[in-house]
């Protein structure tokens, strides 16, 4: 079956760095997304990786290893507004999105 | 990025009534639209995928006669919750993409409360 695993919840301190991991098993693979979702709001796009390596966008970076079925989202210089759920989603061979359950990130002062 | 709107943002209705939610792509042609449901503190659950001009493909366990989806144009899809009951109360979110895109763009969501 197809599956996405990510931690349920993480806690970090304002100004610090946090890494949210995601492992996936899909039938075929056409890329992986990270989305941010604040409580009561719809998800917003953060990144898309289809090739191995690190993609950096300001304070957020996303890494992919296709051979290991692994990705992570790295958040630097954490701010209180980064408190949200972070959703990992992989695209399978049918171009369907397989969603993880999300990681709730709690930022403490 | 591309913009997707949803209307209404929230709706409260009595049990047994039907509710229609609209999803519009404002600056691109949404060849494919997706409808999701999200219960509190849970992840997104895909309900159905619709391609413009075709019947929607429903996920297992989603009643197609209860959740009517229409995707009649490249900019509009509607979800009608027929004979809504309190257990249908949820956050309904649509997303849309063009054929060649990988990324889906999400609407702001509609919070449905059925009394």
Coordinates of N, CA and C in Angstrom, one line a residue:
Chain A
X1 N 0.8 -1.2 0.0 CA 0.0 0.0 0.0 C 0.9 1.2 0.0
X2 N 0.2 2.4 -0.1 CA 0.9 3.6 -0.2 C 0.8 4.3 1.2
X3 N 1.9 4.9 1.6 CA 2.0 5.4 3.0 C 2.9 6.6 3.1
X4 N 2.5 7.5 3.9 CA 3.4 8.7 4.2 C 3.5 8.7 5.7
X5 N 4.7 8.8 6.3 CA 4.9 8.9 7.7 C 5.6 10.2 8.1
X6 N 5.1 10.9 9.0 CA 5.7 12.1 9.6 C 5.3 12.1 11.0
X7 N 6.2 12.8 11.9 CA 5.9 12.9 13.3 C 4.6 13.6 13.5
X8 N 3.9 13.2 14.6 CA 2.6 13.9 14.9 C 2.8 15.3 15.4
X9 N 3.8 15.5 16.2 CA 3.9 16.8 16.8 C 5.4 17.0 17.2
X10 N 5.8 18.3 17.0 CA 7.2 18.7 17.4 C 7.1 20.0 18.1
X11 N 8.1 20.2 19.0 CA 8.1 21.5 19.7 C 9.5 22.1 19.5
X12 N 9.6 23.4 19.3 CA 10.9 24.1 19.1 C 10.8 25.5 19.7
X13 N 12.0 26.1 19.8 CA 12.0 27.4 20.5 C 12.2 28.5 19.4
X14 N 11.6 29.6 19.7 CA 11.7 30.8 18.8 C 13.2 31.1 18.5
X15 N 13.5 31.3 17.3 CA 14.9 31.6 16.9 C 15.7 30.4 16.5
X16 N 15.2 29.2 16.9 CA 16.0 28.0 16.7 C 15.7 27.4 15.3
X17 N 16.3 26.2 15.0 CA 16.1 25.5 13.8 C 15.3 24.2 14.1
X18 N 14.4 23.8 13.2 CA 13.8 22.5 13.4 C 13.7 21.8 12.0
X19 N 13.8 20.5 12.1 CA 13.7 19.6 10.9 C 12.6 18.7 11.0
X20 N 11.7 18.7 10.1 CA 10.5 17.8 10.1 C 10.7 16.8 9.0
X21 N 10.8 15.5 9.4 CA 11.0 14.4 8.5 C 9.8 13.8 7.9
X22 N 9.9 13.2 6.8 CA 8.8 12.6 6.1 C 9.4 11.4 5.3
X23 N 8.8 10.2 5.5 CA 9.2 9.1 4.7 C 8.0 8.6 3.9
X24 N 8.2 8.1 2.7 CA 7.1 7.8 1.9 C 7.3 6.4 1.2
X25 N 6.2 5.7 1.0 CA 6.2 4.5 0.1 C 5.0 4.7 -0.8
X26 N 5.3 4.8 -2.1 CA 4.2 5.0 -3.1 C 4.5 4.2 -4.3
X27 N 3.5 3.9 -5.1 CA 3.6 3.1 -6.3 C 4.0 4.2 -7.4
X28 N 5.3 4.2 -7.7 CA 5.8 5.3 -8.5 C 5.9 6.6 -7.8
X29 N 6.7 7.5 -8.3 CA 6.9 8.7 -7.6 C 7.1 9.8 -8.6
X30 N 6.4 10.9 -8.4 CA 6.5 12.1 -9.3 C 6.7 13.4 -8.5
X31 N 7.3 13.3 -7.4 CA 7.6 14.5 -6.6 C 6.9 14.5 -5.2
X32 N 7.4 15.5 -4.4 CA 6.9 15.6 -3.1 C 6.7 17.0 -2.7
X33 N 5.5 17.3 -2.1 CA 5.2 18.6 -1.7 C 5.3 18.8 -0.1
X34 N 5.6 20.0 0.3 CA 5.3 20.4 1.7 C 4.4 21.6 1.7
X35 N 3.4 21.4 2.5 CA 2.4 22.5 2.7 C 2.4 22.9 4.2
X36 N 2.0 24.2 4.4 CA 1.8 24.7 5.7 C 0.3 24.9 5.9
X37 N -0.2 24.5 7.1 CA -1.6 24.8 7.4 C -1.7 25.3 8.8
X38 N -2.2 26.6 8.9 CA -2.5 27.2 10.2 C -3.9 26.7 10.6
X39 N -4.2 26.6 11.8 CA -5.4 26.1 12.4 C -6.6 26.9 11.8
X40 N -7.6 26.2 11.2 CA -8.8 26.8 10.7 C -8.6 27.4 9.3
X41 N -7.4 27.2 8.7 CA -7.2 27.7 7.4 C -6.8 26.6 6.4
X42 N -6.9 26.9 5.1 CA -6.5 25.9 4.1 C -5.0 25.8 4.0
X43 N -4.5 24.7 3.5 CA -3.0 24.6 3.3 C -2.5 25.6 2.3
X44 N -1.2 26.0 2.5 CA -0.5 26.9 1.6 C 0.8 26.2 1.1
X45 N 1.1 26.3 -0.1 CA 2.3 25.7 -0.7 C 3.6 26.2 -0.1
X46 N 4.5 25.3 0.2 CA 5.8 25.7 0.7 C 6.9 25.3 -0.4
X47 N 6.8 24.0 -0.8 CA 7.9 23.5 -1.7 C 7.5 22.3 -2.5
X48 N 8.2 22.1 -3.5 CA 8.0 20.9 -4.4 C 9.4 20.4 -4.7
X49 N 9.7 19.1 -4.5 CA 11.0 18.5 -4.8 C 10.7 17.3 -5.7
X50 N 11.4 17.2 -6.8 CA 11.3 15.9 -7.6 C 12.7 15.3 -7.8
X51 N 13.7 16.2 -7.7 CA 15.1 15.7 -7.9 C 15.8 15.6 -6.5
X52 N 16.7 14.7 -6.3 CA 17.5 14.6 -5.1 C 18.2 15.9 -4.8
X53 N 18.2 16.3 -3.5 CA 18.9 17.4 -3.1 C 18.1 18.4 -2.3
X54 N 18.8 19.5 -2.0 CA 18.2 20.5 -1.1 C 17.7 21.7 -1.9
X55 N 16.5 22.2 -1.7 CA 15.9 23.4 -2.3 C 15.8 24.4 -1.2
X56 N 16.4 25.6 -1.3 CA 16.3 26.6 -0.3 C 15.4 27.7 -0.7
X57 N 14.5 28.2 0.2 CA 13.7 29.3 -0.1 C 13.6 30.1 1.2
X58 N 14.5 31.1 1.3 CA 14.5 31.9 2.5 C 14.7 31.1 3.8
X59 N 13.9 31.2 4.7 CA 14.1 30.5 6.0 C 13.7 29.0 5.9
X60 N 13.0 28.7 4.8 CA 12.6 27.3 4.7 C 13.4 26.6 3.6
X61 N 13.8 25.3 3.9 CA 14.5 24.5 2.9 C 13.8 23.1 2.9
X62 N 13.8 22.4 1.7 CA 13.3 21.1 1.7 C 14.3 20.2 1.0
X63 N 14.4 19.0 1.5 CA 15.4 18.0 1.0 C 14.7 16.8 0.5
X64 N 15.2 16.1 -0.5 CA 14.6 14.9 -1.0 C 15.7 13.9 -1.3
X65 N 15.5 12.6 -0.9 CA 16.3 11.5 -1.3 C 15.4 10.4 -1.9
X66 N 15.4 10.3 -3.2 CA 14.5 9.4 -3.8 C 14.8 7.9 -3.5
X67 N 16.1 7.7 -3.4 CA 16.6 6.3 -3.1 C 16.1 5.8 -1.7
X68 N 16.0 6.8 -0.8 CA 15.7 6.4 0.5 C 14.2 6.7 0.8
X69 N 13.5 7.2 -0.1 CA 12.1 7.5 0.1 C 11.9 8.5 1.3
X70 N 12.7 9.5 1.3 CA 12.8 10.4 2.5 C 12.9 11.9 2.1
X71 N 12.2 12.7 2.9 CA 12.3 14.1 2.7 C 12.3 14.8 4.0
X72 N 12.9 16.0 4.1 CA 12.7 16.8 5.3 C 12.4 18.2 4.9
X73 N 11.8 18.9 5.8 CA 11.6 20.4 5.8 C 12.3 21.0 6.9
X74 N 13.2 21.9 6.5 CA 14.0 22.6 7.5 C 13.6 24.0 7.7
X75 N 13.3 24.4 8.9 CA 12.8 25.8 9.2 C 13.9 26.4 10.1
X76 N 14.4 27.6 9.6 CA 15.4 28.3 10.4 C 14.9 29.5 11.0
X77 N 15.6 30.1 12.0 CA 15.2 31.3 12.6 C 13.7 31.3 12.9
X78 N 13.3 30.3 13.7 CA 11.8 30.1 13.9 C 11.2 31.4 14.5
X79 N 10.0 31.6 14.0 CA 9.2 32.7 14.5 C 7.9 32.1 15.0
X80 N 7.2 32.9 15.9 CA 6.0 32.4 16.5 C 4.9 32.0 15.5
X81 N 4.9 32.8 14.4 CA 3.9 32.6 13.3 C 4.2 31.3 12.6
X82 N 5.3 30.6 12.8 CA 5.6 29.3 12.2 C 4.8 28.2 12.8
X83 N 4.2 28.5 14.0 CA 3.4 27.5 14.6 C 2.2 27.1 13.7
X84 N 2.2 25.9 13.3 CA 1.2 25.4 12.3 C 1.4 23.9 12.1
X85 N 0.6 23.3 11.3 CA 0.8 21.9 10.9 C 1.5 22.0 9.5
X86 N 2.4 21.0 9.4 CA 3.2 20.9 8.1 C 2.9 19.6 7.5
X87 N 2.3 19.6 6.3 CA 1.8 18.4 5.6 C 2.8 18.0 4.5
X88 N 3.1 16.8 4.5 CA 4.0 16.2 3.5 C 3.1 15.4 2.5
X89 N 3.3 15.5 1.2 CA 2.4 14.8 0.3 C 3.2 14.4 -0.9
X90 N 3.1 13.1 -1.3 CA 3.9 12.6 -2.4 C 2.9 12.3 -3.6
X91 N 3.5 12.5 -4.8 CA 2.7 12.2 -6.0 C 3.0 10.8 -6.5
X92 N 2.0 10.0 -6.7 CA 2.3 8.6 -7.2 C 2.3 8.5 -8.7
X93 N 2.4 7.3 -9.2 CA 2.6 7.2 -10.7 C 1.3 7.6 -11.4
X94 N 0.2 7.7 -10.8 CA -1.1 8.1 -11.4 C -1.3 9.6 -11.2
X95 N -0.2 10.3 -10.7 CA -0.3 11.7 -10.4 C -1.3 12.0 -9.3
X96 N -1.6 11.1 -8.4 CA -2.5 11.3 -7.3 C -1.6 11.7 -6.1
X97 N -2.1 12.7 -5.3 CA -1.4 13.1 -4.1 C -1.7 12.2 -3.0
X98 N -0.7 11.7 -2.3 CA -0.8 10.8 -1.1 C -0.4 11.7 0.0
X99 N -1.3 12.0 0.9 CA -1.1 12.9 2.0 C -0.6 12.3 3.3
X100 N 0.3 12.9 4.0 CA 0.6 12.5 5.3 C -0.4 13.1 6.3
X101 N -0.3 12.7 7.5 CA -1.3 13.2 8.5 C -0.9 14.5 9.1
X102 N 0.3 15.0 8.7 CA 0.7 16.3 9.2 C 1.5 16.3 10.5
X103 N 2.4 17.2 10.6 CA 3.1 17.4 11.8 C 2.8 18.8 12.4
X104 N 2.3 18.7 13.7 CA 1.9 20.0 14.4 C 3.2 20.5 15.0
X105 N 3.6 21.7 14.6 CA 4.8 22.3 15.1 C 4.4 23.4 16.1
X106 N 4.9 23.3 17.3 CA 4.6 24.2 18.4 C 5.9 25.0 18.7
X107 N 5.8 26.3 18.6 CA 6.9 27.2 18.8 C 6.8 27.9 20.2
X108 N 7.8 27.7 21.0 CA 7.7 28.3 22.3 C 8.7 29.5 22.4
X109 N 8.3 30.6 23.2 CA 9.2 31.7 23.3 C 10.5 31.4 23.9
Chain B
X1 N 1.4 33.2 -7.2 CA 0.8 31.9 -7.4 C -0.6 32.0 -7.9
X2 N -1.2 30.9 -8.3 CA -2.6 30.9 -8.8 C -3.6 31.1 -7.6
X3 N -4.7 31.7 -7.9 CA -5.7 32.0 -6.8 C -6.9 31.1 -7.0
X4 N -7.4 30.6 -5.9 CA -8.6 29.8 -5.8 C -9.5 30.4 -4.7
X5 N -10.7 30.6 -5.1 CA -11.7 31.2 -4.1 C -12.7 30.1 -3.8
X6 N -13.3 30.3 -2.6 CA -14.4 29.4 -2.2 C -15.5 30.2 -1.6
X7 N -16.7 29.8 -1.8 CA -17.9 30.5 -1.3 C -19.0 29.5 -0.9
X8 N -19.6 29.7 0.3 CA -19.3 30.6 1.3 C -18.1 30.2 2.2
X9 N -17.6 31.1 3.0 CA -16.5 30.8 3.9 C -17.0 30.0 5.1
X10 N -18.3 30.2 5.5 CA -18.8 29.4 6.5 C -20.4 29.3 6.3
X11 N -21.0 28.3 6.7 CA -22.4 28.1 6.6 C -22.9 27.3 7.8
X12 N -24.1 27.7 8.3 CA -24.8 27.0 9.3 C -26.1 26.6 8.8
X13 N -26.5 25.4 8.9 CA -27.8 25.0 8.3 C -28.5 24.0 9.2
X14 N -29.7 23.8 9.0 CA -30.5 22.8 9.7 C -30.3 21.4 9.1
X15 N -30.5 20.4 10.0 CA -30.4 19.0 9.5 C -31.4 18.8 8.4
X16 N -31.0 18.1 7.4 CA -32.0 17.8 6.3 C -31.9 18.7 5.1
X17 N -31.3 19.9 5.3 CA -31.2 20.8 4.2 C -30.0 20.5 3.3
X18 N -29.9 21.1 2.1 CA -28.8 20.9 1.2 C -28.0 22.2 1.2
X19 N -26.7 22.0 1.0 CA -25.8 23.1 1.0 C -24.9 23.0 -0.2
X20 N -24.7 24.1 -0.9 CA -23.9 24.2 -2.1 C -22.6 25.0 -1.8
X21 N -21.5 24.5 -2.1 CA -20.2 25.2 -1.9 C -19.6 25.4 -3.3
X22 N -19.2 26.6 -3.6 CA -18.5 26.9 -4.9 C -17.0 27.0 -4.8
X23 N -16.3 26.6 -5.8 CA -14.9 26.7 -5.8 C -14.5 27.3 -7.2
X24 N -13.8 28.4 -7.2 CA -13.5 29.0 -8.5 C -12.0 29.3 -8.6
X25 N -11.5 29.0 -9.8 CA -10.1 29.4 -10.1 C -10.2 30.8 -10.7
X26 N -9.4 31.7 -10.2 CA -9.6 33.1 -10.6 C -8.7 33.5 -11.7
X27 N -7.5 32.9 -11.8 CA -6.6 33.4 -12.9 C -5.9 32.2 -13.6
X28 N -6.6 31.1 -13.6 CA -6.0 30.0 -14.5 C -7.2 29.0 -14.8
X29 N -6.9 28.1 -15.7 CA -8.0 27.2 -16.1 C -7.8 25.9 -15.3
X30 N -8.7 25.6 -14.4 CA -8.7 24.5 -13.5 C -9.2 23.2 -14.2
X31 N -8.3 22.5 -14.9 CA -8.8 21.3 -15.6 C -9.1 20.2 -14.6
X32 N -8.5 20.3 -13.5 CA -8.8 19.3 -12.4 C -9.0 20.0 -11.1
X33 N -10.1 19.6 -10.4 CA -10.4 20.2 -9.1 C -10.5 19.0 -8.1
X34 N -10.2 19.3 -6.9 CA -10.2 18.3 -5.8 C -11.1 18.8 -4.7
X35 N -11.8 17.9 -4.1 CA -12.6 18.3 -2.9 C -12.1 17.5 -1.7
X36 N -11.7 18.2 -0.6 CA -11.2 17.6 0.6 C -12.2 17.9 1.8
X37 N -12.1 17.0 2.8 CA -12.8 17.3 4.0 C -11.8 17.1 5.1
X38 N -11.9 18.0 6.1 CA -11.0 17.9 7.2 C -11.7 18.1 8.5
X39 N -11.7 17.0 9.4 CA -12.3 17.1 10.7 C -11.2 17.7 11.6
X40 N -11.7 18.3 12.8 CA -10.8 18.9 13.7 C -9.6 18.0 14.1
X41 N -8.4 18.6 14.0 CA -7.2 17.9 14.4 C -6.9 16.7 13.6
X42 N -7.5 16.6 12.4 CA -7.1 15.5 11.5 C -6.6 16.0 10.2
X43 N -6.0 15.1 9.4 CA -5.4 15.6 8.2 C -6.5 15.7 7.1
X44 N -6.1 16.2 6.0 CA -7.0 16.3 4.8 C -7.4 14.9 4.4
X45 N -8.7 14.8 4.0 CA -9.2 13.6 3.4 C -9.7 13.9 2.0
X46 N -9.2 13.3 1.0 CA -9.7 13.5 -0.3 C -11.0 12.9 -0.5
X47 N -12.0 13.7 -1.0 CA -13.3 13.1 -1.2 C -13.5 12.7 -2.6
X48 N -13.1 13.6 -3.5 CA -13.3 13.3 -4.9 C -12.4 14.2 -5.8
X49 N -12.2 13.7 -7.0 CA -11.4 14.4 -8.0 C -12.3 14.6 -9.2
X50 N -12.4 15.8 -9.7 CA -13.2 16.1 -10.9 C -12.4 16.7 -12.0
X51 N -12.6 16.2 -13.2 CA -12.0 16.9 -14.4 C -13.1 17.6 -15.1
X52 N -12.8 18.7 -15.7 CA -13.8 19.6 -16.3 C -14.5 18.8 -17.4
X53 N -15.9 18.8 -17.3 CA -16.7 18.1 -18.3 C -16.9 16.7 -18.1
X54 N -16.3 16.1 -17.0 CA -16.4 14.7 -16.8 C -17.1 14.5 -15.4
X55 N -17.5 13.2 -15.2 CA -18.1 12.9 -13.9 C -16.9 12.8 -12.9
X56 N -17.2 13.2 -11.6 CA -16.2 13.1 -10.6 C -15.9 11.7 -10.2
X57 N -14.6 11.5 -9.8 CA -14.2 10.2 -9.3 C -14.2 10.3 -7.8
X58 N -15.0 9.5 -7.1 CA -15.1 9.5 -5.7 C -14.2 8.5 -5.0
X59 N -13.6 8.9 -3.8 CA -12.8 8.0 -3.1 C -13.7 7.0 -2.4
X60 N -13.1 5.9 -2.0 CA -13.8 4.8 -1.3 C -14.4 5.4 0.0
X61 N -15.7 5.0 0.1 CA -16.4 5.4 1.4 C -17.1 6.8 1.3
X62 N -16.9 7.5 0.2 CA -17.6 8.8 0.0 C -18.8 8.5 -0.9
X63 N -20.0 8.9 -0.4 CA -21.3 8.6 -1.1 C -21.5 9.7 -2.2
X64 N -21.5 9.2 -3.4 CA -21.6 10.2 -4.5 C -23.0 10.8 -4.6
X65 N -24.0 10.1 -4.1 CA -25.4 10.7 -4.1 C -25.6 11.7 -3.0
X66 N -24.7 11.7 -2.0 CA -24.8 12.6 -1.0 C -24.0 13.9 -1.2
X67 N -22.8 13.6 -1.8 CA -21.9 14.7 -2.1 C -21.9 14.9 -3.6
X68 N -22.7 15.8 -4.1 CA -22.8 15.9 -5.6 C -21.8 17.0 -6.1
X69 N -21.0 16.6 -7.0 CA -19.9 17.4 -7.5 C -20.2 17.7 -9.0
X70 N -20.1 19.0 -9.3 CA -20.3 19.4 -10.7 C -19.1 20.3 -11.1
X71 N -18.5 20.0 -12.2 CA -17.3 20.7 -12.7 C -17.6 21.1 -14.2
X72 N -18.5 22.0 -14.4 CA -19.1 22.3 -15.7 C -18.2 23.2 -16.5
X73 N -17.3 24.0 -15.8 CA -16.5 24.9 -16.6 C -15.0 24.8 -16.1
X74 N -14.2 25.5 -16.8 CA -12.7 25.4 -16.4 C -12.4 26.3 -15.2
X75 N -13.4 27.0 -14.7 CA -13.1 27.9 -13.6 C -14.1 27.7 -12.4
X76 N -15.0 26.7 -12.5 CA -15.9 26.5 -11.4 C -16.3 25.1 -11.2
X77 N -16.2 24.7 -9.9 CA -16.7 23.4 -9.5 C -17.6 23.6 -8.3
X78 N -18.6 22.9 -8.1 CA -19.5 23.0 -7.0 C -19.6 21.6 -6.3
X79 N -19.7 21.7 -4.9 CA -20.0 20.5 -4.1 C -21.3 20.8 -3.4
X80 N -22.3 19.9 -3.6 CA -23.5 20.1 -2.9 C -23.7 18.9 -1.9
X81 N -23.8 19.3 -0.6 CA -24.0 18.3 0.4 C -25.5 18.2 0.6
X82 N -26.1 17.1 0.2 CA -27.5 16.9 0.2 C -28.0 16.3 1.5
X83 N -29.1 16.8 2.0 CA -29.7 16.3 3.2 C -28.6 16.2 4.3
X84 N -28.1 17.3 4.6 CA -26.9 17.4 5.5 C -27.4 17.0 6.9
X85 N -26.5 16.3 7.6 CA -26.7 15.9 9.0 C -25.5 16.4 9.9
X86 N -25.7 16.4 11.2 CA -24.6 17.0 12.0 C -23.3 16.3 11.8
X87 N -23.2 15.0 11.5 CA -22.0 14.4 11.2 C -21.3 14.9 10.0
X88 N -22.0 15.6 9.1 CA -21.4 16.2 7.9 C -20.7 17.5 8.3
X89 N -20.8 18.0 9.5 CA -20.1 19.2 9.9 C -18.6 19.0 9.8
X90 N -18.0 19.9 9.1 CA -16.6 19.7 8.8 C -16.0 21.0 8.1
X91 N -14.8 20.9 7.8 CA -14.1 22.0 7.0 C -13.9 21.4 5.6
X92 N -14.5 22.0 4.6 CA -14.5 21.5 3.3 C -13.5 22.4 2.4
X93 N -12.6 21.8 1.8 CA -11.5 22.6 1.1 C -11.5 22.1 -0.3
X94 N -11.4 23.0 -1.3 CA -11.2 22.6 -2.7 C -9.8 23.0 -3.1
X95 N -9.3 22.3 -4.1 CA -8.0 22.7 -4.7 C -8.2 22.5 -6.2
X96 N -7.3 23.2 -6.9 CA -7.4 23.1 -8.4 C -6.0 23.1 -9.0
X97 N -5.9 22.6 -10.2 CA -4.7 22.6 -11.0 C -4.9 22.6 -12.4
X98 N -4.0 23.1 -13.2 CA -4.0 22.9 -14.6 C -3.4 21.5 -15.0
X99 N -3.7 21.0 -16.2 CA -3.2 19.7 -16.6 C -1.8 19.5 -16.4
X100 N -0.9 20.4 -16.8 CA 0.5 20.2 -16.8 C 1.1 20.5 -15.4
X101 N 0.4 21.0 -14.5 CA 0.9 21.3 -13.2 C 1.0 20.1 -12.3
X102 N 2.0 20.1 -11.4 CA 2.0 19.1 -10.3 C 1.3 19.7 -9.1
X103 N 1.5 21.0 -8.9 CA 1.0 21.6 -7.7 C -0.5 21.9 -7.7
X104 N -1.1 21.7 -6.6 CA -2.5 22.1 -6.4 C -2.6 23.4 -5.6
X105 N -3.5 24.2 -6.0 CA -3.7 25.5 -5.3 C -5.0 25.4 -4.5
X106 N -4.9 25.7 -3.2 CA -6.1 25.5 -2.4 C -6.9 26.7 -2.2
X107 N -8.2 26.5 -2.1 CA -9.1 27.6 -1.7 C -9.1 27.8 -0.2
X108 N -9.7 28.8 0.3 CA -9.6 29.1 1.7 C -10.4 28.2 2.6
X109 N -11.3 27.4 2.0 CA -12.1 26.4 2.8 C -13.4 27.0 3.2
X110 N -14.3 26.1 3.4 CA -15.7 26.4 3.9 C -16.0 25.6 5.1
X111 N -16.3 26.3 6.2 CA -16.7 25.6 7.4 C -18.2 25.4 7.5
X112 N -18.6 24.1 7.5 CA -20.0 23.8 7.5 C -20.4 23.3 8.9
X113 N -21.4 23.9 9.4 CA -22.0 23.4 10.7 C -23.4 23.0 10.5
X114 N -23.8 21.8 10.8 CA -25.2 21.3 10.6 C -25.8 21.2 12.0
X115 N -26.9 21.8 12.2 CA -27.5 21.8 13.6 C -28.5 20.7 13.7

